[in-house]
């Protein structure tokens, strides 16, 4: 009987049953075929045991059972002889069709899009962290048991990456703070009626989050020794251009703490004015005007004041993309099986909030 996969246009594949379920594989080693032939030959032999009159002859059925068992052990243990194919895209559908049954969930998308590997890419790191933060604020109770496990496994890898590389710890601190606040409200105020799983598991997860927060609080940044050209050696106009490339006010403040020269450049009124104009509209300025002692607009305070009332523009090195023709969500560099004549015109970048909205029912 032919197997109808999620994509009915794709060619047939070879499927192997493992401990984690059925997986699609493609043999690439001739040794694998030789091994299979040897295993098949076992069913046509007679195994003799014992000595003299106590000789026992195993029947053909027993030999076939032994051969099948050896085949299963072979595919479970010999990972070098096969490669498993795993698409890093998912078809977003909210109803059943003849080709597809049921609908996809947020947890399924989490697994198929391979966020565990995405956090190793510096272009996607901030995107995945922001997505986890939005889920922690609003969608935590909608995750299934498998999705919860996947969520916290990815979160664990993110924390370990930050501890090793010291990359953007402030972003992870904000994520853990939102997640711990949500869990405290759900565990103490609402309880297990809305949380999928045992309440004790969630309490252990909350304790793990508090431990991560303490580890990040005690994180010491490694001082790198470099005898070559440093940031302080650059001309003033180049340092100023670097500051104008930042889209986050906290990053500007952090960089301004490095040297007195950078601090002077980070306090420039024109720099903060450009930042406010990038993130907010002119009508929003008029509602929250903040003047300095000299009567000028304090653009730095304006930025942080407006940030409390209005969302800022988000910038990411790489995002997920949605194909309007195929209704497929995927990472752009991995591609997807598109049938459109001009696939590039069908692509649409997906923000973290849009990603969550795609899986709301």
XYZ file of C-alpha atoms in Angstrom:
361
model
C 0.000 0.000 0.000
C 1.571 3.355 -0.955
C 2.222 5.813 1.829
C 0.638 9.244 1.325
C 2.893 11.830 2.974
C 2.141 15.414 3.881
C 3.178 16.514 0.409
C 1.323 14.337 -2.114
C 3.490 15.739 -4.943
C 6.714 14.340 -3.520
C 8.242 11.052 -4.743
C 8.216 7.909 -2.661
C 10.646 7.409 0.197
C 11.880 4.584 2.329
C 10.497 4.538 5.876
C 12.121 2.878 8.898
C 10.515 2.283 12.278
C 12.638 3.499 15.211
C 12.097 4.010 18.915
C 10.916 7.575 18.188
C 8.440 6.428 15.545
C 8.599 6.106 11.760
C 11.413 8.047 10.081
C 12.201 8.582 6.457
C 15.687 7.524 5.449
C 17.854 7.309 2.401
C 20.664 4.726 2.317
C 23.885 6.097 0.951
C 26.340 3.359 1.760
C 26.725 0.138 -0.305
C 27.626 -1.591 2.935
C 24.020 -1.146 4.056
C 22.698 -3.188 1.137
C 25.307 -5.896 1.749
C 24.292 -6.023 5.394
C 20.620 -6.365 4.457
C 21.417 -9.184 2.050
C 23.325 -11.013 4.768
C 20.403 -10.599 7.149
C 17.990 -11.923 4.532
C 20.141 -15.002 3.971
C 19.747 -15.978 7.637
C 16.128 -16.995 7.096
C 17.231 -19.612 4.532
C 19.744 -21.367 6.799
C 19.389 -24.055 9.464
C 20.934 -23.369 12.843
C 22.293 -26.419 14.665
C 22.944 -26.331 18.416
C 24.036 -28.930 20.929
C 26.061 -32.098 20.482
C 25.210 -35.642 19.337
C 21.670 -36.813 20.081
C 20.752 -33.552 21.849
C 21.043 -31.735 18.526
C 18.239 -29.180 18.045
C 17.099 -27.894 14.658
C 15.575 -24.396 14.521
C 12.701 -24.014 12.122
C 12.404 -21.495 9.334
C 9.929 -19.340 11.290
C 12.382 -18.940 14.187
C 15.136 -17.984 11.772
C 12.922 -15.385 10.108
C 12.091 -13.900 13.523
C 15.800 -13.708 14.395
C 16.548 -12.034 11.061
C 13.846 -9.404 11.579
C 15.112 -8.685 15.074
C 18.663 -8.223 13.779
C 17.393 -5.824 11.125
C 15.652 -3.700 13.772
C 18.780 -3.610 15.926
C 20.822 -2.715 12.856
C 18.722 0.321 11.987
C 18.507 1.493 15.599
C 22.207 1.275 16.382
C 24.046 1.797 13.079
C 23.547 5.528 12.519
C 26.469 5.724 10.057
C 24.725 3.596 7.473
C 21.680 5.822 6.954
C 20.708 9.482 6.931
C 17.273 10.683 8.007
C 15.598 13.368 5.926
C 13.802 16.057 7.874
C 12.103 19.022 6.248
C 12.559 22.362 7.963
C 9.223 23.689 6.763
C 5.604 23.151 7.695
C 2.327 23.461 5.813
C 0.045 25.847 7.690
C -3.527 24.621 7.357
C -6.489 25.107 9.651
C -8.905 22.545 8.237
C -8.963 19.033 6.808
C -8.680 18.378 3.075
C -8.489 15.261 0.912
C -4.698 15.428 0.898
C -4.216 16.542 4.499
C -5.973 15.457 7.658
C -6.432 17.724 10.666
C -4.501 20.916 11.284
C -1.028 21.899 12.479
C -0.349 23.232 15.966
C 2.143 25.603 17.527
C 3.996 22.686 19.099
C 4.249 20.854 15.780
C 5.669 23.958 14.108
C 8.161 24.290 16.939
C 9.445 20.805 16.217
C 9.397 20.886 12.406
C 11.142 24.263 12.026
C 14.068 23.057 14.159
C 14.508 26.024 16.504
C 17.219 24.099 18.374
C 19.524 24.555 15.380
C 18.258 28.072 14.654
C 19.600 29.464 17.936
C 23.119 28.510 16.830
C 22.782 30.962 13.931
C 23.505 34.504 15.125
C 21.105 35.890 12.491
C 18.166 33.947 13.954
C 19.056 34.016 17.643
C 17.150 37.218 18.523
C 14.171 36.079 16.452
C 13.813 32.790 18.335
C 14.277 34.473 21.732
C 11.576 37.036 20.932
C 9.256 34.233 19.853
C 9.828 32.361 23.112
C 9.131 35.569 25.019
C 5.783 36.104 23.266
C 4.791 32.489 23.945
C 5.708 32.942 27.617
C 3.422 35.977 27.856
C 0.307 34.660 26.120
C 0.506 31.128 24.706
C 2.120 29.071 27.456
C -1.135 27.386 28.489
C -1.924 26.340 24.905
C 1.225 24.215 24.502
C 0.844 20.448 24.554
C 3.016 18.257 26.749
C 5.479 17.535 23.912
C 5.576 21.218 22.954
C 6.310 22.189 26.573
C 9.224 19.790 26.697
C 10.567 21.120 23.401
C 10.110 24.727 24.581
C 12.129 24.254 27.761
C 14.792 22.196 25.971
C 15.345 25.090 23.548
C 15.339 27.533 26.458
C 17.989 25.457 28.216
C 20.195 25.516 25.106
C 19.774 29.297 24.836
C 20.843 29.841 28.449
C 23.866 27.558 28.026
C 24.861 29.400 24.832
C 24.684 32.763 26.619
C 26.701 31.420 29.552
C 29.421 30.171 27.179
C 29.498 32.971 24.589
C 28.230 35.909 26.722
C 26.040 36.871 23.770
C 23.194 39.319 24.537
C 22.477 38.309 28.153
C 20.064 41.233 28.622
C 17.670 39.751 26.068
C 17.624 36.392 27.881
C 17.146 38.072 31.263
C 14.012 39.770 29.937
C 12.717 36.455 28.584
C 13.266 34.633 31.892
C 11.685 37.491 33.833
C 8.507 37.364 31.726
C 8.410 33.561 31.910
C 8.850 33.448 35.701
C 6.167 36.129 36.198
C 3.700 34.189 34.043
C 4.406 30.909 35.825
C 4.020 32.514 39.267
C 0.596 33.834 38.287
C -0.522 30.528 36.767
C 0.777 28.332 39.598
C -0.355 30.475 42.545
C -3.386 32.233 41.153
C -4.936 29.816 38.676
C -3.275 26.487 39.322
C -3.313 23.234 37.432
C -6.740 23.835 35.840
C -5.138 25.626 32.861
C -1.650 24.084 32.850
C -1.105 20.931 30.809
C 0.757 18.417 32.967
C 1.418 17.807 36.643
C 1.581 20.953 38.773
C 4.765 19.655 40.440
C 6.511 19.601 37.062
C 5.704 23.277 36.582
C 7.009 24.079 40.063
C 10.291 22.340 39.178
C 10.445 24.316 35.957
C 9.929 27.551 37.873
C 12.768 26.627 40.227
C 14.988 25.934 37.186
C 14.135 29.358 35.760
C 15.044 31.046 39.048
C 18.352 29.155 39.010
C 19.044 30.357 35.454
C 18.298 33.920 36.497
C 20.802 33.666 39.322
C 23.451 32.235 36.992
C 22.951 35.073 34.516
C 23.071 37.605 37.331
C 26.473 36.266 38.396
C 27.733 36.067 34.802
C 31.188 37.589 34.406
C 32.091 38.865 30.954
C 35.427 37.520 29.735
C 37.967 40.233 29.073
C 39.494 39.580 25.692
C 43.138 40.462 25.142
C 43.735 41.826 21.673
C 46.950 43.478 20.580
C 45.505 44.594 17.238
C 43.113 47.386 16.276
C 40.387 48.056 18.874
C 37.149 50.031 18.854
C 38.839 52.985 20.554
C 41.331 53.280 17.696
C 38.648 54.094 15.131
C 38.072 57.705 14.039
C 35.211 59.670 15.608
C 33.097 59.690 12.451
C 33.294 55.884 12.203
C 32.302 55.464 15.854
C 29.424 57.844 15.282
C 28.279 55.835 12.249
C 28.310 52.673 14.357
C 26.049 54.263 16.972
C 23.635 55.440 14.271
C 23.245 51.824 13.116
C 21.785 50.728 16.477
C 18.018 50.362 16.739
C 17.882 49.689 20.500
C 18.427 52.496 23.004
C 19.827 50.130 25.627
C 22.549 49.023 23.218
C 23.561 52.663 22.743
C 23.765 53.192 26.499
C 25.772 49.998 26.986
C 28.280 50.955 24.293
C 28.570 54.433 25.789
C 29.881 52.898 29.013
C 32.981 51.488 27.291
C 35.053 54.674 26.926
C 34.560 58.407 27.667
C 34.598 59.127 23.921
C 31.773 56.689 23.234
C 29.841 58.118 26.179
C 30.082 61.593 24.661
C 28.858 60.314 21.295
C 26.035 58.317 22.889
C 24.610 61.463 24.534
C 24.179 63.288 21.228
C 20.648 64.734 20.939
C 20.549 64.184 17.189
C 21.275 60.472 17.677
C 18.288 59.996 19.998
C 16.075 62.137 17.783
C 16.791 59.874 14.797
C 16.074 56.846 16.971
C 12.697 58.269 18.047
C 11.777 59.146 14.467
C 12.634 55.623 13.358
C 10.423 53.879 15.921
C 7.549 56.307 16.503
C 5.235 58.641 14.583
C 5.142 62.414 14.915
C 1.658 62.325 16.478
C 3.046 60.175 19.278
C 5.752 62.782 19.988
C 3.185 65.490 20.647
C 1.376 63.426 23.282
C 4.501 62.768 25.364
C 6.744 65.820 25.052
C 9.576 65.946 27.608
C 11.591 69.175 27.869
C 15.015 69.636 29.413
C 15.994 72.430 31.812
C 17.104 74.573 28.847
C 13.726 74.197 27.154
C 14.873 71.746 24.478
C 13.221 68.397 23.806
C 14.988 65.623 25.703
C 14.962 62.969 22.968
C 16.676 60.361 25.130
C 13.971 60.476 27.804
C 11.368 60.723 25.043
C 12.531 57.415 23.576
C 12.142 55.475 26.831
C 8.843 57.204 27.621
C 7.356 56.375 24.227
C 8.637 52.820 24.507
C 6.264 52.271 27.431
C 3.199 53.263 25.423
C 3.923 52.145 21.856
C 5.656 49.112 20.306
C 9.032 49.655 18.672
C 10.037 48.383 15.252
C 11.677 44.980 15.289
C 14.846 44.175 13.353
C 16.174 40.650 12.793
C 19.047 39.297 10.758
C 16.863 36.455 9.445
C 13.192 35.601 9.842
C 10.779 32.856 8.901
C 8.992 33.295 5.569
C 5.477 32.344 4.507
C 4.651 31.315 0.941
C 1.197 32.608 0.012
C 1.011 30.200 -2.935
C 1.812 26.999 -1.018
C 0.778 28.107 2.517
C 4.146 26.839 3.777
C 6.196 28.357 6.606
C 9.967 27.923 6.311
C 13.431 29.402 6.773
C 14.387 31.153 3.564
C 17.799 29.510 3.101
C 16.354 25.980 3.506
C 13.690 26.494 0.841
C 10.445 24.548 0.289
C 8.764 22.575 -2.550
C 7.059 25.526 -4.275
C 5.090 25.090 -7.526
C 4.680 28.806 -8.293
C 6.160 30.166 -11.521
C 7.862 32.993 -9.584
C 8.301 31.856 -5.950
C 10.021 35.062 -4.801
C 6.864 37.103 -5.396
C 4.905 34.782 -3.109
C 7.192 35.110 -0.074
C 6.255 37.164 2.957
C 8.485 37.661 6.042
C 6.853 36.537 9.271
C 7.393 38.427 12.519
C 7.321 36.531 15.855
C 3.829 37.866 16.608
C 2.598 36.907 13.138
C 4.028 33.409 13.683
C 1.883 32.969 16.799
C -1.195 34.397 15.042
C -0.865 31.772 12.300
C -1.536 29.000 14.824
C -4.440 30.605 16.726
C -7.743 28.860 16.208
